[in-house]
mmCIF file of C-alpha atoms in Angstrom:
data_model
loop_
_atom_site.group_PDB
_atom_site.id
_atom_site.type_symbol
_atom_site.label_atom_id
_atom_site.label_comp_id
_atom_site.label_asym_id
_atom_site.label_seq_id
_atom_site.Cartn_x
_atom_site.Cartn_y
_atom_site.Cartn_z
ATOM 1 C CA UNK A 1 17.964 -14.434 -18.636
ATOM 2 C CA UNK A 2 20.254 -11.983 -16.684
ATOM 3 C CA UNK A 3 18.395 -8.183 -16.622
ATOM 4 C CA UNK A 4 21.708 -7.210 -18.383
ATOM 5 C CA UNK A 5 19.688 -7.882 -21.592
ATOM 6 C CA UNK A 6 17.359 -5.557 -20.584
ATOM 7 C CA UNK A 7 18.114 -0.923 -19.710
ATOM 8 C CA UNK A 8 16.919 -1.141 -16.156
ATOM 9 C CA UNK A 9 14.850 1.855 -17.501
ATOM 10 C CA UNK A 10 13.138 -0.481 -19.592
ATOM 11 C CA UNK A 11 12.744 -3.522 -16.616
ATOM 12 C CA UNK A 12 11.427 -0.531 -13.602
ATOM 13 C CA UNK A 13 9.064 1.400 -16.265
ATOM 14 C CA UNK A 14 8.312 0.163 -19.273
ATOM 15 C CA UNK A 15 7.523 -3.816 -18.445
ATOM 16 C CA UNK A 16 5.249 -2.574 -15.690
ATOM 17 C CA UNK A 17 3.193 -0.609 -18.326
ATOM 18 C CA UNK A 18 3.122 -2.866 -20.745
ATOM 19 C CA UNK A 19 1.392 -5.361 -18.598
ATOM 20 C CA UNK A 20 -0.893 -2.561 -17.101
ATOM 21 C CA UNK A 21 -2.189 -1.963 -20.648
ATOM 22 C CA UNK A 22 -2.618 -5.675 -21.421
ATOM 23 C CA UNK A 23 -4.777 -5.565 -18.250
ATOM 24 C CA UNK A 24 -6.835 -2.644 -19.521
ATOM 25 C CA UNK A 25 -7.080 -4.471 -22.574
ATOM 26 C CA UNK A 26 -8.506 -7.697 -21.275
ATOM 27 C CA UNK A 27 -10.600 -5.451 -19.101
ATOM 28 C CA UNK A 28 -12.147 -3.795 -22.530
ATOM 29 C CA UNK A 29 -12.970 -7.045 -23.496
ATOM 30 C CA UNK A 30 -14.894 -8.332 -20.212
ATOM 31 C CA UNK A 31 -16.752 -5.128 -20.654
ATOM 32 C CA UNK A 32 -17.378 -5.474 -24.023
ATOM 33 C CA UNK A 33 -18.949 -9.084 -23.106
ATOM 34 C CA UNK A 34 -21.805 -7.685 -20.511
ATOM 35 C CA UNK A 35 -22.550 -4.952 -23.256
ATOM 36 C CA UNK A 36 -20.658 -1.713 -22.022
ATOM 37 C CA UNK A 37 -18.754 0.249 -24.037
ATOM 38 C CA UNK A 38 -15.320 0.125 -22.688
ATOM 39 C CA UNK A 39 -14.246 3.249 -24.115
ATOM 40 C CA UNK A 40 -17.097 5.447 -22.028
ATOM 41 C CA UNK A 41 -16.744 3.132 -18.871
ATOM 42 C CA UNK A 42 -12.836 4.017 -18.878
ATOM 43 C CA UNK A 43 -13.822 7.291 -19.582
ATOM 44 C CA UNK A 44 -16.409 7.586 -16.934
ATOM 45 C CA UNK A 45 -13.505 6.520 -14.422
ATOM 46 C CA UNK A 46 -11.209 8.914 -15.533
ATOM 47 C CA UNK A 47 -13.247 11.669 -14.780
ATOM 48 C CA UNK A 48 -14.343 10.287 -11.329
ATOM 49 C CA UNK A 49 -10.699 9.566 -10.338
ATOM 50 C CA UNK A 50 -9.186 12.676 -11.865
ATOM 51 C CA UNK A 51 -11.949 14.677 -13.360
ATOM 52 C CA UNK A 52 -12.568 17.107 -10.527
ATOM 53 C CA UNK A 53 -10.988 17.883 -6.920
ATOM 54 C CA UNK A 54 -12.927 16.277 -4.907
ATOM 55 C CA UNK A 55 -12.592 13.518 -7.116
ATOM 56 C CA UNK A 56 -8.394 13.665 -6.765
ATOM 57 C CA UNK A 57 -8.982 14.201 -3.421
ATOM 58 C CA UNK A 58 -10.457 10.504 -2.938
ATOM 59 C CA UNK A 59 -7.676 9.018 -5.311
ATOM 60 C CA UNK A 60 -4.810 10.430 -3.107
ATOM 61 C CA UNK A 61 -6.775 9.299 -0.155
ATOM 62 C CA UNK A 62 -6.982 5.395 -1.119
ATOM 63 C CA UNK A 63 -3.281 6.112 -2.692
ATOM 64 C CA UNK A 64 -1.700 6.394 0.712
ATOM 65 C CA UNK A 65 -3.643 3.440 2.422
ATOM 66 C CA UNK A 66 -1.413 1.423 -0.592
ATOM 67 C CA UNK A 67 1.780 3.457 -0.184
ATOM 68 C CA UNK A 68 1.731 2.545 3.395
ATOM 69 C CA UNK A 69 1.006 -1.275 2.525
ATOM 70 C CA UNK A 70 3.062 -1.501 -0.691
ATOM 71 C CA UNK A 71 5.959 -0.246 1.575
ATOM 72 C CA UNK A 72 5.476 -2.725 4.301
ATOM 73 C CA UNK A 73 5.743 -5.607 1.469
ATOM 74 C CA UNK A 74 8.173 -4.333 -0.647
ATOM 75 C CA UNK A 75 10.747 -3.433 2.561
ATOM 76 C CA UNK A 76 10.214 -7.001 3.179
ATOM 77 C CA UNK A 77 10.514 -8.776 0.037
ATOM 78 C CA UNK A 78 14.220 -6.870 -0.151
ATOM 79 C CA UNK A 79 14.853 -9.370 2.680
ATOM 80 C CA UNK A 80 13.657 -12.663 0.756
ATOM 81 C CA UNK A 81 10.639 -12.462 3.514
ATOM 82 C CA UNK A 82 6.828 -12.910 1.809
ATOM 83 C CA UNK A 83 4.699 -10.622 4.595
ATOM 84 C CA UNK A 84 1.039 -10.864 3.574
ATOM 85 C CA UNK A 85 0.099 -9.731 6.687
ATOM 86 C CA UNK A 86 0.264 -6.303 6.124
ATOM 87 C CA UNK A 87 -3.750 -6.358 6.303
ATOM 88 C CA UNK A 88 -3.794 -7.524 10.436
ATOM 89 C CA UNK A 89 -0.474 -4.845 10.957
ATOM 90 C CA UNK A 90 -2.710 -2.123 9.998
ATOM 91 C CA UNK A 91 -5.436 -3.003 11.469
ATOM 92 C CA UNK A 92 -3.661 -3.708 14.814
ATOM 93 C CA UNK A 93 -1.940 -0.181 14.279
ATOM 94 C CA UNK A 94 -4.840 1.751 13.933
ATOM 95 C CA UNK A 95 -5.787 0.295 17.220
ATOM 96 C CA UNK A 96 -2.935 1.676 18.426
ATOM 97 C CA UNK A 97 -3.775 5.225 17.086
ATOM 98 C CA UNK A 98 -6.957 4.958 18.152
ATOM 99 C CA UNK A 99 -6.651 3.905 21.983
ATOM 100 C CA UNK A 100 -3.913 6.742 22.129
ATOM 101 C CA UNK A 101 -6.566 9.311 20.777
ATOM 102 C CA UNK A 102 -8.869 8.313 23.094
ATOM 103 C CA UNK A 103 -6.635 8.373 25.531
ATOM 104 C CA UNK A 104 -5.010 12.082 25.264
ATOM 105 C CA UNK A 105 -7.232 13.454 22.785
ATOM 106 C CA UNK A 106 -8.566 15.707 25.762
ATOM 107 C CA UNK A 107 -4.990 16.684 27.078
ATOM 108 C CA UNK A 108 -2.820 17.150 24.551
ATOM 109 C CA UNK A 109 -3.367 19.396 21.109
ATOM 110 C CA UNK A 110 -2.883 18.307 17.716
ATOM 111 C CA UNK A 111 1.197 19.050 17.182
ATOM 112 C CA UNK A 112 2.140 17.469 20.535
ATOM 113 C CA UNK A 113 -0.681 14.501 19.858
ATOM 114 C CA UNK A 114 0.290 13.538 16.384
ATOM 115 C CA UNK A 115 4.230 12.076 17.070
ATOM 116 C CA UNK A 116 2.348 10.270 19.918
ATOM 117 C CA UNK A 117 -0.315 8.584 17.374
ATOM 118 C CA UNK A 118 2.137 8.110 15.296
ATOM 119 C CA UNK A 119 4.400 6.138 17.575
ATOM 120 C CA UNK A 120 1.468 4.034 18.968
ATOM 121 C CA UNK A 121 0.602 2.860 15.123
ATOM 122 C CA UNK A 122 3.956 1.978 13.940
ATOM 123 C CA UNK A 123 4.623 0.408 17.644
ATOM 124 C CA UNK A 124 1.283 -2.025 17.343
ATOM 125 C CA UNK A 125 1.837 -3.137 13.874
ATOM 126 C CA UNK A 126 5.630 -3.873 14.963
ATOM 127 C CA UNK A 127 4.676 -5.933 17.908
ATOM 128 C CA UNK A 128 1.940 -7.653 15.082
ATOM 129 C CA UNK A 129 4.212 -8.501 12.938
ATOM 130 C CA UNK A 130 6.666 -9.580 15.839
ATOM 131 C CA UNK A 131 5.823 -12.782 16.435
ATOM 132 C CA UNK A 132 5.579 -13.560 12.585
ATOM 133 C CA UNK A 133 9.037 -12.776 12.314
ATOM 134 C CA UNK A 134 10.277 -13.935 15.056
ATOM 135 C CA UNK A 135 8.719 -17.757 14.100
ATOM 136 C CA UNK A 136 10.441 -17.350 11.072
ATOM 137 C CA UNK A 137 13.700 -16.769 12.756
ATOM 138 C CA UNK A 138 13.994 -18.926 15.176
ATOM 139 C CA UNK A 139 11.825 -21.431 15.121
ATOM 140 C CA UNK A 140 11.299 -22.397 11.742
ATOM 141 C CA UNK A 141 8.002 -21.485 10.762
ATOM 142 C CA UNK A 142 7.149 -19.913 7.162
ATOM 143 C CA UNK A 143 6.085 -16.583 7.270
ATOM 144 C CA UNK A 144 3.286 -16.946 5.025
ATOM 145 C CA UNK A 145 1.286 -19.100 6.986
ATOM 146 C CA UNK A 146 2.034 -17.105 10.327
ATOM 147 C CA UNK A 147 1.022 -13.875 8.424
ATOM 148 C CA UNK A 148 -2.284 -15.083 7.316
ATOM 149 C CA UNK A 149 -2.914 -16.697 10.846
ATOM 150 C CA UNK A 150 -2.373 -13.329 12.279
ATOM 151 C CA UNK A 151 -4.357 -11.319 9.788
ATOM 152 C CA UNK A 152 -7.657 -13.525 11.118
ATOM 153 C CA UNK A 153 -6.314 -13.282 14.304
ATOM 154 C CA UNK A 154 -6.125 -9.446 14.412
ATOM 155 C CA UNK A 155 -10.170 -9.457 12.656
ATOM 156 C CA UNK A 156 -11.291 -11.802 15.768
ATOM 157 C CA UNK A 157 -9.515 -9.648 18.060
ATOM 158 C CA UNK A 158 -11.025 -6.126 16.774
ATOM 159 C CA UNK A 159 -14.322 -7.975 16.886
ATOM 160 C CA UNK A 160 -14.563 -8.690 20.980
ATOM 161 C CA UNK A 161 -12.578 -5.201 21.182
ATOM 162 C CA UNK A 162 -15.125 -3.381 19.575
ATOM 163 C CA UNK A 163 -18.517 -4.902 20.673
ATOM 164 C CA UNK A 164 -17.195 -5.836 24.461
ATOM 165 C CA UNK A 165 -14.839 -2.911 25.442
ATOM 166 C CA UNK A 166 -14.608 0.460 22.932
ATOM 167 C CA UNK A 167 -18.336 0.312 22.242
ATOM 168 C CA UNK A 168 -20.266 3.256 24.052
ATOM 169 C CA UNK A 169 -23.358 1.954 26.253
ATOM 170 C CA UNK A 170 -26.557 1.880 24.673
ATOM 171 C CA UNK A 171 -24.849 2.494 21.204
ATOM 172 C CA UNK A 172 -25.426 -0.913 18.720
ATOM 173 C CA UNK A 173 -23.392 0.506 16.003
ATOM 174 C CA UNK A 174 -19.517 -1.172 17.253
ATOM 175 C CA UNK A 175 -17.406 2.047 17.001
ATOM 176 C CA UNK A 176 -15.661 3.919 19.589
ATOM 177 C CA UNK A 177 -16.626 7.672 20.808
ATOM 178 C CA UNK A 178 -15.637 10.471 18.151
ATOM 179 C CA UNK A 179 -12.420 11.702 18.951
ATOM 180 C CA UNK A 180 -12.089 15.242 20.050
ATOM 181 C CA UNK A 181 -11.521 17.990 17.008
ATOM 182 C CA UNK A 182 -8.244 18.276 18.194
ATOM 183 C CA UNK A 183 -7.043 14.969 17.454
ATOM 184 C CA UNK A 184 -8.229 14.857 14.279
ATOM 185 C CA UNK A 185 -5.578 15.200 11.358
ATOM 186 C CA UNK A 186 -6.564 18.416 8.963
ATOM 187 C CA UNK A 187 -7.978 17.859 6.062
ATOM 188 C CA UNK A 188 -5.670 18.778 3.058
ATOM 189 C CA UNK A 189 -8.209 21.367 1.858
ATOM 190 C CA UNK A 190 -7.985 22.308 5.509
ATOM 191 C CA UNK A 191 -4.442 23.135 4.996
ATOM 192 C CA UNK A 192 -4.404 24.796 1.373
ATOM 193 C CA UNK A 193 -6.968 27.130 3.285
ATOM 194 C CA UNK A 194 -3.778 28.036 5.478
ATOM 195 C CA UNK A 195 -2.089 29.473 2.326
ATOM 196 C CA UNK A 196 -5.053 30.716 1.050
ATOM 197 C CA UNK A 197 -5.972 28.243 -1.538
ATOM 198 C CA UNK A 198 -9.375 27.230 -2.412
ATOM 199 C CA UNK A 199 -9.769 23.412 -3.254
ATOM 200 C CA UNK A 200 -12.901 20.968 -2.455
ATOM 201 C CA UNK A 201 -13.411 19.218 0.306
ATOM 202 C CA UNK A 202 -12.329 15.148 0.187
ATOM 203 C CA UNK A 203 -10.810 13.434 3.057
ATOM 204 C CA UNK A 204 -7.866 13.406 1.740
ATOM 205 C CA UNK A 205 -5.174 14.767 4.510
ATOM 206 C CA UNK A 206 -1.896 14.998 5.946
ATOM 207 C CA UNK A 207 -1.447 11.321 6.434
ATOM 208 C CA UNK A 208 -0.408 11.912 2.289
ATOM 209 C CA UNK A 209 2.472 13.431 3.225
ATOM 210 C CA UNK A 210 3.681 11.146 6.056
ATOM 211 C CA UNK A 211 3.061 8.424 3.451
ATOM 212 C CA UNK A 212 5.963 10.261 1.049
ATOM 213 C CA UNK A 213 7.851 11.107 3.640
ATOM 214 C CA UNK A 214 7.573 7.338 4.931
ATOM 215 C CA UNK A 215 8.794 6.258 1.241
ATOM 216 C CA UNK A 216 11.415 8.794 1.036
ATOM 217 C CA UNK A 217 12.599 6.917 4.862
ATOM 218 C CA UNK A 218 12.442 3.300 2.920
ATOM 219 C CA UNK A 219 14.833 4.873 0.049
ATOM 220 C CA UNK A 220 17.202 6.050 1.949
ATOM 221 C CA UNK A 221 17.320 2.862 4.334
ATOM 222 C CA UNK A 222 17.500 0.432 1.625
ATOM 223 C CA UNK A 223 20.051 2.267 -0.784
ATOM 224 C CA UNK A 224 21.986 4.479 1.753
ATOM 225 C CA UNK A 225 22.648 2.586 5.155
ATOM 226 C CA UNK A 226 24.050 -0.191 5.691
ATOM 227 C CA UNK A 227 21.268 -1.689 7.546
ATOM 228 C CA UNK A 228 19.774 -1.566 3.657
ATOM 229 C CA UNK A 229 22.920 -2.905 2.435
ATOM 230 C CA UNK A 230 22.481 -6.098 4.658
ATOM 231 C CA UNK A 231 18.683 -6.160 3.854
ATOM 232 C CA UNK A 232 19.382 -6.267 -0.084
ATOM 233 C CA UNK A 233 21.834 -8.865 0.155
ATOM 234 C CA UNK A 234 20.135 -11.286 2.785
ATOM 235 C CA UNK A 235 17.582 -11.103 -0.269
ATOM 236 C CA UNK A 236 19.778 -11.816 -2.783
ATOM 237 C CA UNK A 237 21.714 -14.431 -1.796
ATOM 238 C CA UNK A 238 20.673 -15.642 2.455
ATOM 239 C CA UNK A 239 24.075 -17.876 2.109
ATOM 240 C CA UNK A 240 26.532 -15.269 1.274
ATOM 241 C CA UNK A 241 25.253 -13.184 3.332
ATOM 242 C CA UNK A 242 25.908 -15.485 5.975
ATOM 243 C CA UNK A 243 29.498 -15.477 5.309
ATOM 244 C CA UNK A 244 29.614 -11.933 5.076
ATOM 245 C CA UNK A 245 28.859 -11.130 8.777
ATOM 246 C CA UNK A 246 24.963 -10.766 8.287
ATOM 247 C CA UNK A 247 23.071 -12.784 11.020
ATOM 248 C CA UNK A 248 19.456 -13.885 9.069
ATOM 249 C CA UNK A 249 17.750 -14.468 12.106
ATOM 250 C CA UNK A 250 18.249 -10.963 14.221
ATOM 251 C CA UNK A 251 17.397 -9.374 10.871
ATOM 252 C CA UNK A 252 14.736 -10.898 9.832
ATOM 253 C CA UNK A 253 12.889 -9.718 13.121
ATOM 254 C CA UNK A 254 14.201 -6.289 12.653
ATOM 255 C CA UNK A 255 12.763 -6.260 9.113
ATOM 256 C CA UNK A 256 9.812 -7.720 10.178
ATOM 257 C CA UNK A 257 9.485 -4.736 12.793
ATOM 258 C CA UNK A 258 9.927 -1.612 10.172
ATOM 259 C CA UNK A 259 7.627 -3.794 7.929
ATOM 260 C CA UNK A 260 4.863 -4.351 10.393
ATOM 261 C CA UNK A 261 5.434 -0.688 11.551
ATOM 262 C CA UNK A 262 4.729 1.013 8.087
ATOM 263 C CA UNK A 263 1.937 -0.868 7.827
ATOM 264 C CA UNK A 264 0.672 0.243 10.891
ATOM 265 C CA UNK A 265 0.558 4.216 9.889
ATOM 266 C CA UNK A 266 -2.343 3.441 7.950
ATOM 267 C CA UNK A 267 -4.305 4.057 10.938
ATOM 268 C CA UNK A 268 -3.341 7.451 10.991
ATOM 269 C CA UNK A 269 -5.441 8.113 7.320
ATOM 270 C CA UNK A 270 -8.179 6.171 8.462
ATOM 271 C CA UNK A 271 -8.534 6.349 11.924
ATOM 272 C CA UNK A 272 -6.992 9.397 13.136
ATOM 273 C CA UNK A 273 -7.710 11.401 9.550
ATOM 274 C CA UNK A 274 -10.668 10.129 7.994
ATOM 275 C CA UNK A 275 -13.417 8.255 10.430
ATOM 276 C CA UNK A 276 -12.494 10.360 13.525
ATOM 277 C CA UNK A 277 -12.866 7.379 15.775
ATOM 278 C CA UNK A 278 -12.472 3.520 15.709
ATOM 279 C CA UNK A 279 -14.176 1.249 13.515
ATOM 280 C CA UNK A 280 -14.290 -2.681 12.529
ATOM 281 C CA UNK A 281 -12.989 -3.400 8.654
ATOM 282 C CA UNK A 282 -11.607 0.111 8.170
ATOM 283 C CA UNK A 283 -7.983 -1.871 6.517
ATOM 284 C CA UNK A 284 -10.973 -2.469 3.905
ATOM 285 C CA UNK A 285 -8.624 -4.716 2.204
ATOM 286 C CA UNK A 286 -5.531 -2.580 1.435
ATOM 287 C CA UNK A 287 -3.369 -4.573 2.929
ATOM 288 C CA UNK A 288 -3.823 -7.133 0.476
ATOM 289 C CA UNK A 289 -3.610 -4.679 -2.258
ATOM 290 C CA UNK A 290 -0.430 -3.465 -1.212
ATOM 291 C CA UNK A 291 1.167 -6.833 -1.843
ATOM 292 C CA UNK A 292 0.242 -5.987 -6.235
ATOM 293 C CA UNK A 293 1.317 -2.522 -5.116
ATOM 294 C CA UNK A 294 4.585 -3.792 -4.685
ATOM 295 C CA UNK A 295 5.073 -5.958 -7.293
ATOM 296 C CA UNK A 296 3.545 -3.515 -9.396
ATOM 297 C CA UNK A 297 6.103 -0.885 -8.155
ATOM 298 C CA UNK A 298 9.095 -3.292 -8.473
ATOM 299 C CA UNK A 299 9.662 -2.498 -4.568
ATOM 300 C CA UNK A 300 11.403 0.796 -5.307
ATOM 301 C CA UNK A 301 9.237 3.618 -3.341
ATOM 302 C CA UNK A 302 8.718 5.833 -6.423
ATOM 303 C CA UNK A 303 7.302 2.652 -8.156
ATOM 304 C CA UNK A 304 4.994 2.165 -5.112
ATOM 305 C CA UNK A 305 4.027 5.603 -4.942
ATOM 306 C CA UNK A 306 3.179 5.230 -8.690
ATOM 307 C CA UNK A 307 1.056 2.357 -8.342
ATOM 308 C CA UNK A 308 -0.761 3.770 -5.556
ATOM 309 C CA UNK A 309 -2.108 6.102 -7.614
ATOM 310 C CA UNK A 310 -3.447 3.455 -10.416
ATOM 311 C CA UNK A 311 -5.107 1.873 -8.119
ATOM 312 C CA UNK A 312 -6.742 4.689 -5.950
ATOM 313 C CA UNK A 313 -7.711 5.793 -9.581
ATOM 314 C CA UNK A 314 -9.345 2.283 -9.666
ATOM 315 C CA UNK A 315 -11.059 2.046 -6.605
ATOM 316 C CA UNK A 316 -12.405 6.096 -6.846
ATOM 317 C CA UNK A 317 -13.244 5.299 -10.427
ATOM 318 C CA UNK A 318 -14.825 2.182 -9.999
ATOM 319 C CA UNK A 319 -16.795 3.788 -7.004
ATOM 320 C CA UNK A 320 -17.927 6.338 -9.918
ATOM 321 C CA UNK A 321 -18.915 3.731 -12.654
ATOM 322 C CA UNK A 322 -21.295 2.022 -10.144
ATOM 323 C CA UNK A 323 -23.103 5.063 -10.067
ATOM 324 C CA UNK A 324 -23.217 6.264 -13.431
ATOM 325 C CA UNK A 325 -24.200 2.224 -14.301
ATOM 326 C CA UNK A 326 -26.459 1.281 -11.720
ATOM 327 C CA UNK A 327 -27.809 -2.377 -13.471
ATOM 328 C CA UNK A 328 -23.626 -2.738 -13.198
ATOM 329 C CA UNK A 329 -22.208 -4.902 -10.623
ATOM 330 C CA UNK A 330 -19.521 -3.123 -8.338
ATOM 331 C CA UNK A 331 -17.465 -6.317 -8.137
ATOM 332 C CA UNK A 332 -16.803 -5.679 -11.734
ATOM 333 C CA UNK A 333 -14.144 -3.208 -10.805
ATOM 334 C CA UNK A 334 -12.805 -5.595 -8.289
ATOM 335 C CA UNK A 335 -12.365 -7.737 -11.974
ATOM 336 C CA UNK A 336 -10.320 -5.290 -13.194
ATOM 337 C CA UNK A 337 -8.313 -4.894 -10.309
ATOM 338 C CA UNK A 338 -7.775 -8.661 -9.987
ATOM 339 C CA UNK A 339 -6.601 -8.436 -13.769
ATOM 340 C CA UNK A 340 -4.312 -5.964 -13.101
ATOM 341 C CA UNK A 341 -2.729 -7.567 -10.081
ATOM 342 C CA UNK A 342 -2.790 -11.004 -12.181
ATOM 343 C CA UNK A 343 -0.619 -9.130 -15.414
ATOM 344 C CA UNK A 344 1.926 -7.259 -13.314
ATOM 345 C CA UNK A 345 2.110 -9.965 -10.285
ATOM 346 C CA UNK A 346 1.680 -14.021 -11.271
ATOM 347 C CA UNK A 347 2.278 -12.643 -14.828
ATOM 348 C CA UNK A 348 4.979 -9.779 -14.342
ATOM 349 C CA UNK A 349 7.533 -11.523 -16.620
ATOM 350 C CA UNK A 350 5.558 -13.012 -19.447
ATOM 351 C CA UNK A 351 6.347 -10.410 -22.074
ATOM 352 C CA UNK A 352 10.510 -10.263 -20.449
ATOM 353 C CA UNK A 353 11.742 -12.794 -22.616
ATOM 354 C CA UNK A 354 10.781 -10.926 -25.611
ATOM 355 C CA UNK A 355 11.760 -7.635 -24.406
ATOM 356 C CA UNK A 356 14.918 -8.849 -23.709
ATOM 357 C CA UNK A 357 14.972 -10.245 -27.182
ATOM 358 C CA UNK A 358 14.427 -7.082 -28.836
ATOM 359 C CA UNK A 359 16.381 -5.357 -27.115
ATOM 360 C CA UNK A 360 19.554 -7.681 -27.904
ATOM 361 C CA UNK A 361 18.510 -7.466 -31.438
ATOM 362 C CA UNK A 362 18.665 -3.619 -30.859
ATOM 363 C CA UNK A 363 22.172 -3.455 -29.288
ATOM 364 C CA UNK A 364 23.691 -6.215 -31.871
ATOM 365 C CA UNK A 365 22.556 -3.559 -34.937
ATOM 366 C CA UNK A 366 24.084 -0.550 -33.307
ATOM 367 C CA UNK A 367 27.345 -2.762 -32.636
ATOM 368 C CA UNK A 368 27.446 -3.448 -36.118
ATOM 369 C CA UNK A 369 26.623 -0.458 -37.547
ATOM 370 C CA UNK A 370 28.895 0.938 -35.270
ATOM 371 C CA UNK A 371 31.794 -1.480 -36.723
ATOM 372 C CA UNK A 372 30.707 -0.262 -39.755
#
């Protein structure tokens, strides 16, 4: 059915919370099975995602690991390109922030340091998701495989990295030194202190902002260039774009490149903002959540943004139910998760049809009455 059928209010907002809540719902039920009460476990994660400020704090913090990696997928699935290997891009470009950290962290102070990181993240998660593209361009291959390939490839390679080269003698831990102060991205109760506000300490910081900025960047490239332009419509329809002057191949590797090089900046939260050095399995998974991010968001930034924030509020809130329920398993919340990526991704347009239905039978009445 054509989304004429549907207000594109009701196809960007309202579908996407429907299937949220049917998530929730089959969530109260596998709670309701081991014996919880759903109602106080949902309640016991509101309060530890949004409760308190330190509690926010962490939200907003796992929030802009996914707006980084929901805006890597979504920026390519406006191409007709699957990238799933947003996971290896970040991990690759918090290398990259890391190695230039180390490198100038000693020279150079925080303002003239932070375009620098910056640069060297979005640069190594480019040149990760390079070859990807570049495959799929010219050479045939499908960019799912090459994406996953790479995202094992990048783990290996942090591996040797970390244990043979950025590991300190005599340390067994496999981290890197701690970078020096003045490296380190403030702290956002760091910065409210700057205006005289009072807030608790969480590591959230301003890698939050660069993450709206870097959404606000995807907007206007998508909807207001015509690099954008050529992006939606080698989406829509590869053919006619063909015949309308857009070469597939050049752009795929260009889309690949801003795609691998948002995903990349999530190096700055972790590495540069939170940890304050280099460590192995900091990506922690996000770039795999960022791909339900997407979906979730319907690849529109304020969607992403949005979704970000249900599921920081799932992983903070989870982190807080495992506590308050210690005989509970933590990969419960990882259930819920998976339920909510499985309603608003594999099973995004399950409950379209009859939306679309209703709201036919909606704009038939008002014609009629109308005619009346």
């Amino acid at each position: 059915m054509s989304d004429s059928k549907m207000p594109a209010w009701a196809n960007v907002g309202l579908l996407p919370l429907l299937n949220v809540t049917l998530a929730f719902a089959v969530s109260a039920l596998v709670f309701m099975f081991i014996g919880i009460d759903p109602v106080e476990a949902a309640e016991v994660m509101l309060y530890g995602a949004l409760g308190y400020e330190e509690g926010i704090g962490y939200t907003l913090f796992y929030a802009t690991n996914f707006i980084f990696t929901g805006l890597c997928v979504a920026l390519a699935f406006s191409a007709g390109l699957f990238n799933i290997g947003g996971e290896g891009q970040a991990y690759i470009g918090g290398l990259g922030v890391g190695l230039a950290c180390l490198a100038l962290d000693s020279a150079l102070p925080f303002w003239a340091l932070l375009p620098i990181t910056m640069v060297a993240g979005m640069v190594f998660g480019a040149l990760w998701a390079l070859i990807p593209g570049y495959l799929q361009a010219y050479r045939g291959s499908h960019i799912v495989i090459t994406t996953i390939m790479f995202n094992f490839i990048a783990s290996s390679l942090m591996v040797y990295l970390m244990v043979n080269v950025l590991k300190l003698d005599g340390q067994m831990a496999p981290v890197s030194r701690v970078f020096e102060q003045s490296a380190q991205l403030p702290f956002m109760h760091e910065i409210m202190g700057w205006f005289g506000i009072t807030i608790e300490e969480s590591p959230l910081n301003l890698a939050f902002i660069i993450a709206l900025l870097t959404g606000f960047f995807l907007w206007v490239l998508l909807w207001h260039t015509r690099w954008g332009f050529a992006i939606r419509a080698m989406g829509s329809n590869p053919t006619a774009a063909r015949y309308g002057g857009i070469d597939p191949k050049k752009l795929t590797v260009i889309v690949m490149l801003i795609s691998g090089a948002m995903a990349g900046l999530v190096g700055i939260n972790e590495v540069q903002g939170y940890s304050g050095q280099i460590k192995l399995d900091f990506v922690a998974g996000y770039g795999f959540t960022g791909i339900a991010v997407a979906l979730m968001g319907r690849g529109h930034p304020v969607g992403i943004i949005l979704a970000s924030i249900l599921f920081g509020l799932l992983f903070q809130g989870g982190a807080e139910l495992a506590f308050e329920y210690p005989e509970l398993d933590r990969n419960i919340v990882v259930v819920v998760q998976a339920l909510v990526i499985l309603f608003c991704g594999a099973l995004e347009y399950m409950l379209k049809p009859y939306m679309e239905k209703f709201f036919a039978a909606v704009s038939s009445s008002k014609q009629q009455t109308a005619e009346a």
